[in-house]
PDB file of C-alpha atoms in Angstrom:
ATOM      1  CA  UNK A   1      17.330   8.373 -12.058  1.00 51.00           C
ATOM      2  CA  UNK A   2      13.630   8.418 -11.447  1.00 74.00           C
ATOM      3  CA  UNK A   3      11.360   6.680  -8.742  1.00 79.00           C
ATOM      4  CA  UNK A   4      10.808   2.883  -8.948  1.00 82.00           C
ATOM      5  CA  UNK A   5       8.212   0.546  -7.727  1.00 87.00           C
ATOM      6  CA  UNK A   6       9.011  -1.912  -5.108  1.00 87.00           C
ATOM      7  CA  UNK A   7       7.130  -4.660  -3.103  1.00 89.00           C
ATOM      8  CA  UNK A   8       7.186  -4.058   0.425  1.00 90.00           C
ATOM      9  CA  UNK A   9       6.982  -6.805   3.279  1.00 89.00           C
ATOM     10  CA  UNK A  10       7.099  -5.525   7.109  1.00 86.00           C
ATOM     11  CA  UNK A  11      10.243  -7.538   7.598  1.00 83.00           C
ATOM     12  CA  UNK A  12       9.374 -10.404  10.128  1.00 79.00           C
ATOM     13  CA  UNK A  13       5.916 -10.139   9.574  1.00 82.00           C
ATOM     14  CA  UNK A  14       3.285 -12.073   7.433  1.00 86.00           C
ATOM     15  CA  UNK A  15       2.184  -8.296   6.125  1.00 86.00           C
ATOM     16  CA  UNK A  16       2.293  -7.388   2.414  1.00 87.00           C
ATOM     17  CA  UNK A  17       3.089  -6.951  -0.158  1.00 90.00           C
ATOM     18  CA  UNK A  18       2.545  -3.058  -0.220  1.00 93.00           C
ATOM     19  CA  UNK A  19       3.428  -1.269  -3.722  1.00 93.00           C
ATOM     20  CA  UNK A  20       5.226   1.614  -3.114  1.00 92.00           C
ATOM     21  CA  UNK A  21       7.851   4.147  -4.723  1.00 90.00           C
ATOM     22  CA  UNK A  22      11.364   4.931  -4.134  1.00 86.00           C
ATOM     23  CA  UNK A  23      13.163   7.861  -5.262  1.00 73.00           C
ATOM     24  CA  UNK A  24      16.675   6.785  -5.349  1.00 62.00           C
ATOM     25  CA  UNK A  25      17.746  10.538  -5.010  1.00 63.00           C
ATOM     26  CA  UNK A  26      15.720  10.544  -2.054  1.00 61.00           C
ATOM     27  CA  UNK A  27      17.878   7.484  -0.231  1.00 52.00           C
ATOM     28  CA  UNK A  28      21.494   8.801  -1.609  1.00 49.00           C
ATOM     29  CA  UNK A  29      20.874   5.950  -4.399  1.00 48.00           C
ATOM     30  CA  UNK A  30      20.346   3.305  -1.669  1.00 60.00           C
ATOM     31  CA  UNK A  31      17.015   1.747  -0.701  1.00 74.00           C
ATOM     32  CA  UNK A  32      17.295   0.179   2.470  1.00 78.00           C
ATOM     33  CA  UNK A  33      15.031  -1.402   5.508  1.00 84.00           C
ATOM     34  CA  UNK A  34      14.718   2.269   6.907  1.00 84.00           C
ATOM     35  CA  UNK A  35      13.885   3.978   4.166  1.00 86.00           C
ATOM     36  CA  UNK A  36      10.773   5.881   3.103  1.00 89.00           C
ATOM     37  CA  UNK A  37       8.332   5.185   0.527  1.00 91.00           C
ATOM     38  CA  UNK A  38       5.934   6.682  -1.043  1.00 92.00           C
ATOM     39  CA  UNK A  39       2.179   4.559  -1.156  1.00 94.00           C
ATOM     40  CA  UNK A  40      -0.706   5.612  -2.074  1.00 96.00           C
ATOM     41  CA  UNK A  41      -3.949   5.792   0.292  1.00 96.00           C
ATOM     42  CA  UNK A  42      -5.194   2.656  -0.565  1.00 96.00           C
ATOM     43  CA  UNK A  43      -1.813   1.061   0.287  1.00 96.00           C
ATOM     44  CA  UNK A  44      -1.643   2.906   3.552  1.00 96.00           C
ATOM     45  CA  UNK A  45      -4.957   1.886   5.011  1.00 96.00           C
ATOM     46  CA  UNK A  46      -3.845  -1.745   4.286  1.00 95.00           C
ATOM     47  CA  UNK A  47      -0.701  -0.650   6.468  1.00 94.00           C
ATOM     48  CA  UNK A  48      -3.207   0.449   8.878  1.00 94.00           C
ATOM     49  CA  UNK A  49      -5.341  -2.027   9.215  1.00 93.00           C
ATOM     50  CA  UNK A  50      -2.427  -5.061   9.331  1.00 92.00           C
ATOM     51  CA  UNK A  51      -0.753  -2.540  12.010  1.00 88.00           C
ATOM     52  CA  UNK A  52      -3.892  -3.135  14.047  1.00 90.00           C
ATOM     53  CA  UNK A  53      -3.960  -6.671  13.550  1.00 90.00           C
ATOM     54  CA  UNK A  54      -0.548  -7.114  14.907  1.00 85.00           C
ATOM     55  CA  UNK A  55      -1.969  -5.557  18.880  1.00 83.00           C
ATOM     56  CA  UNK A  56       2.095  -3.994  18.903  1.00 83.00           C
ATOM     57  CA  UNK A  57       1.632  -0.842  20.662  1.00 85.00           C
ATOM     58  CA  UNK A  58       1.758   1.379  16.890  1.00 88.00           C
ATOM     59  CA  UNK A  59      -2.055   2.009  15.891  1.00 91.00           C
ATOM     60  CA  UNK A  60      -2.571   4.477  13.091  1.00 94.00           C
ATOM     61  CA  UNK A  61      -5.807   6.586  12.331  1.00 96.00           C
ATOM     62  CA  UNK A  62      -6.648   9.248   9.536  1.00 97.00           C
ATOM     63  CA  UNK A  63      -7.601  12.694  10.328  1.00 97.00           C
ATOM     64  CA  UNK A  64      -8.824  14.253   6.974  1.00 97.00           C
ATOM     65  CA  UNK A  65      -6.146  13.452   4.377  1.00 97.00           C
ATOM     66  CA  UNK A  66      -3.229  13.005   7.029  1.00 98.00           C
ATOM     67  CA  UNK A  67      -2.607   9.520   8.470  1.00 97.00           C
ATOM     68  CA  UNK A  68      -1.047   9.760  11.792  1.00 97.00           C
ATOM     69  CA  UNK A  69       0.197   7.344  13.883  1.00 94.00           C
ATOM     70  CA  UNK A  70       0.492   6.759  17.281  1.00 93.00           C
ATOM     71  CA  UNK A  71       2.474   4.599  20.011  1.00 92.00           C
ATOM     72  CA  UNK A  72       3.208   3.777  23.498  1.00 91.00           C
ATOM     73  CA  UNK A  73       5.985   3.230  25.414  1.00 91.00           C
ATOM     74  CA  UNK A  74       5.678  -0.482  25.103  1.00 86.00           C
ATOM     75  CA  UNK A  75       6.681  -0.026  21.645  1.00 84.00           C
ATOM     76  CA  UNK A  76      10.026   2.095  21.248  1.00 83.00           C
ATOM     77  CA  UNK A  77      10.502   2.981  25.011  1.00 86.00           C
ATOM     78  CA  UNK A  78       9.500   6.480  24.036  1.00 89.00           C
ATOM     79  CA  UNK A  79       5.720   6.606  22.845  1.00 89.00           C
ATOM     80  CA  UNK A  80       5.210   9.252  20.096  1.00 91.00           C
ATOM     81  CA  UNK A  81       3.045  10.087  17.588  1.00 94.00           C
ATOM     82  CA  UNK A  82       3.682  11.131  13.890  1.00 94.00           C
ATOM     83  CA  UNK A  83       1.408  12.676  11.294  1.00 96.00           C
ATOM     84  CA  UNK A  84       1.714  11.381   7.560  1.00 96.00           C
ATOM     85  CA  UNK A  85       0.432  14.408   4.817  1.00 97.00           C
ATOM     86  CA  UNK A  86      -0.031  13.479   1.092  1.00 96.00           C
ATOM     87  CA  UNK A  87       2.600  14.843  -0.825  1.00 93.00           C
ATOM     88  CA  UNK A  88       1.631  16.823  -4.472  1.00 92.00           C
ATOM     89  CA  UNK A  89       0.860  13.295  -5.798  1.00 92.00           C
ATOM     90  CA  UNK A  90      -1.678  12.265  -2.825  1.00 95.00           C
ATOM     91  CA  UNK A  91       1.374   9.657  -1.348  1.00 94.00           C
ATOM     92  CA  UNK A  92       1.717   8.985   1.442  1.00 96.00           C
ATOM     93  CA  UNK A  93       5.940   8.438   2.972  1.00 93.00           C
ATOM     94  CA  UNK A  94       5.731   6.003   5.797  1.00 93.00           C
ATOM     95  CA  UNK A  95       8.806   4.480   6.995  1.00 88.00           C
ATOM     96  CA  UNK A  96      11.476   5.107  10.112  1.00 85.00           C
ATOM     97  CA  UNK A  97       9.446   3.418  12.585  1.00 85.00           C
ATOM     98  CA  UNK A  98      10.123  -0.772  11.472  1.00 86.00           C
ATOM     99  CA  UNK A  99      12.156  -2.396   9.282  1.00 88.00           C
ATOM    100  CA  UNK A 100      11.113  -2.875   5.585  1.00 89.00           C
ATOM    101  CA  UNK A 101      12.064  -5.909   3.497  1.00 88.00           C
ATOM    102  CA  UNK A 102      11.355  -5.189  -0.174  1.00 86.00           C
ATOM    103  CA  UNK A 103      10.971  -7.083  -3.879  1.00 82.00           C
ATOM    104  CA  UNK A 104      12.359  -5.312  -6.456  1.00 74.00           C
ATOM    105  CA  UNK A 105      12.280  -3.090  -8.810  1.00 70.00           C
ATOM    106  CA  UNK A 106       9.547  -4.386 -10.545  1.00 62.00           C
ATOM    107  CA  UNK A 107       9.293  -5.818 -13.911  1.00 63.00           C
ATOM    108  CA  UNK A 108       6.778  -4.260 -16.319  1.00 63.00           C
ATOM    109  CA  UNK A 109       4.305  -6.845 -15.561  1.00 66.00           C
ATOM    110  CA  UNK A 110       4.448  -6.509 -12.022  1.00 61.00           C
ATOM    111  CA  UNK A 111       3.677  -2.939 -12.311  1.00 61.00           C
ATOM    112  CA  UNK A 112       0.911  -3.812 -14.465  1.00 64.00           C
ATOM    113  CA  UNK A 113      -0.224  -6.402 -12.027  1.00 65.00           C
ATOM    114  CA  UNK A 114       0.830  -3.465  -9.106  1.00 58.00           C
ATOM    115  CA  UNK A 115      -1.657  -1.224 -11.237  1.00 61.00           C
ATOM    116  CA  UNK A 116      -4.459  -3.741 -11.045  1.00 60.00           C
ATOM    117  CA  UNK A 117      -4.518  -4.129  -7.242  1.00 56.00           C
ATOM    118  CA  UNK A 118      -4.564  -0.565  -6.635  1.00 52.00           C
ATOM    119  CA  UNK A 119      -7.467  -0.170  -9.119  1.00 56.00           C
ATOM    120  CA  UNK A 120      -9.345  -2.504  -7.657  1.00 52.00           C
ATOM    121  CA  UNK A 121      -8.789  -1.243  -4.295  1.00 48.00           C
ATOM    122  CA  UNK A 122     -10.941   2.017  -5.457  1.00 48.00           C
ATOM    123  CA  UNK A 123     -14.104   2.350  -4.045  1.00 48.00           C
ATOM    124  CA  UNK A 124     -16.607   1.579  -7.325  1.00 46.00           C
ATOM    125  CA  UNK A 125     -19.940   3.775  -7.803  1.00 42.00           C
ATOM    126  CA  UNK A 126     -21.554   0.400  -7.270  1.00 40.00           C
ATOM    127  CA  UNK A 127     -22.611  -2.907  -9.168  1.00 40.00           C
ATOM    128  CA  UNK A 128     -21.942  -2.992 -12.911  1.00 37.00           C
ATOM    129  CA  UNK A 129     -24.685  -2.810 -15.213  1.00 36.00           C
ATOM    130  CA  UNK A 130     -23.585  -4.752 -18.014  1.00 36.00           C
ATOM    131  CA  UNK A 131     -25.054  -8.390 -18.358  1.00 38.00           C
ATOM    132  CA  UNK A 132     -23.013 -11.254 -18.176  1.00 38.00           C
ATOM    133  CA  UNK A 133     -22.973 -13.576 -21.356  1.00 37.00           C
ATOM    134  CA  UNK A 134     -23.716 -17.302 -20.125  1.00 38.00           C
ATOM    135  CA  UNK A 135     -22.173 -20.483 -22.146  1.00 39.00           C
ATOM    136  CA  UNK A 136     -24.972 -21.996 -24.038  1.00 40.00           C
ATOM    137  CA  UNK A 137     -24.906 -25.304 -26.361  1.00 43.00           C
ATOM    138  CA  UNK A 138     -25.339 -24.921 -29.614  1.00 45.00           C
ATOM    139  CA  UNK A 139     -28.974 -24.649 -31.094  1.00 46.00           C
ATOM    140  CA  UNK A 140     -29.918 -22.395 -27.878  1.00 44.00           C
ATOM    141  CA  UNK A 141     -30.654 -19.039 -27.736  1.00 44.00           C
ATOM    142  CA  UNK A 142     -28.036 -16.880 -25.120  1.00 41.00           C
ATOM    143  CA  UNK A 143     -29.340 -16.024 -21.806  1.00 41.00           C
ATOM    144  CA  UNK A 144     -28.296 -13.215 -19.836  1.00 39.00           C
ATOM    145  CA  UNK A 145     -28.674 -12.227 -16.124  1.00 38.00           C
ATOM    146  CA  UNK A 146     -28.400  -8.396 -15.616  1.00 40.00           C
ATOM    147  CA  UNK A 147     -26.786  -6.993 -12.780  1.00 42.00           C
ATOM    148  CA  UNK A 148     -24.062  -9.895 -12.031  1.00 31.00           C
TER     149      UNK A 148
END
């Protein structure tokens, strides 16, 4: 059985949807609300930054390549901290500390849609060159505006 993409929700929360993989093998075939998965950065400083947004004693910072998270008292009794390292892939397996609710697996078109959003979460080299064509009405010539 290989890894499958889910949709992942911080169950009771507004947060999400986070892409991220499963490895059935990895969860004895089960994927459950403790489970682990695998997101990539860009997915994981979204985590972050709703995690901050929430004020619930769990804050999470990056240290190089290794996320690691920290948290009080307040929120497990305990306080702790935890450090996150890419696996081989660059992913990042964050889970054991709240409940996940998840969608899934997805279709193909969600994961083409899943695709998209993580694209576009890449940083870009800046502003696209190419000119954008402009409707015109018949009889008049095309004008263009670079740089848009």
């Amino acid at each position: 059985m290989t890894e499958r993409l889910y949709h992942f929700y911080v169950d009771g929360s507004a947060h999400g949807p986070y892409p991220g993989l499963v490895d059935p093998r990895d969860t004895t075939g089960h994927i459950g609300p403790y489970c682990s998965p695998a997101f990539s950065r860009a997915v994981a400083e979204h985590i972050v930054c709703d995690l901050h947004a929430d004020n619930c004693g769990m804050t999470g910072h990056w240290d190089g390549d290794v996320l690691v998270f920290d948290w009080t008292p307040d929120y497990d009794g305990d306080g702790g901290t935890e450090s996150v390292a890419p696996d081989g892939r660059g992913l990042y397996r964050i889970g054991g500390h709240w409940p996940w609710d998840y969608d899934g697996p997805l279709d193909a078109a969600e994961r083409h849609q899943a695709a998209l959003a993580r694209s576009a979460a890449r940083p870009t080299a800046g502003p696209s060159r190419v000119a954008d064509r402009v409707p015109v009405a018949a009889g008049q010539a095309a004008a263009t505006t670079p740089g848009r």
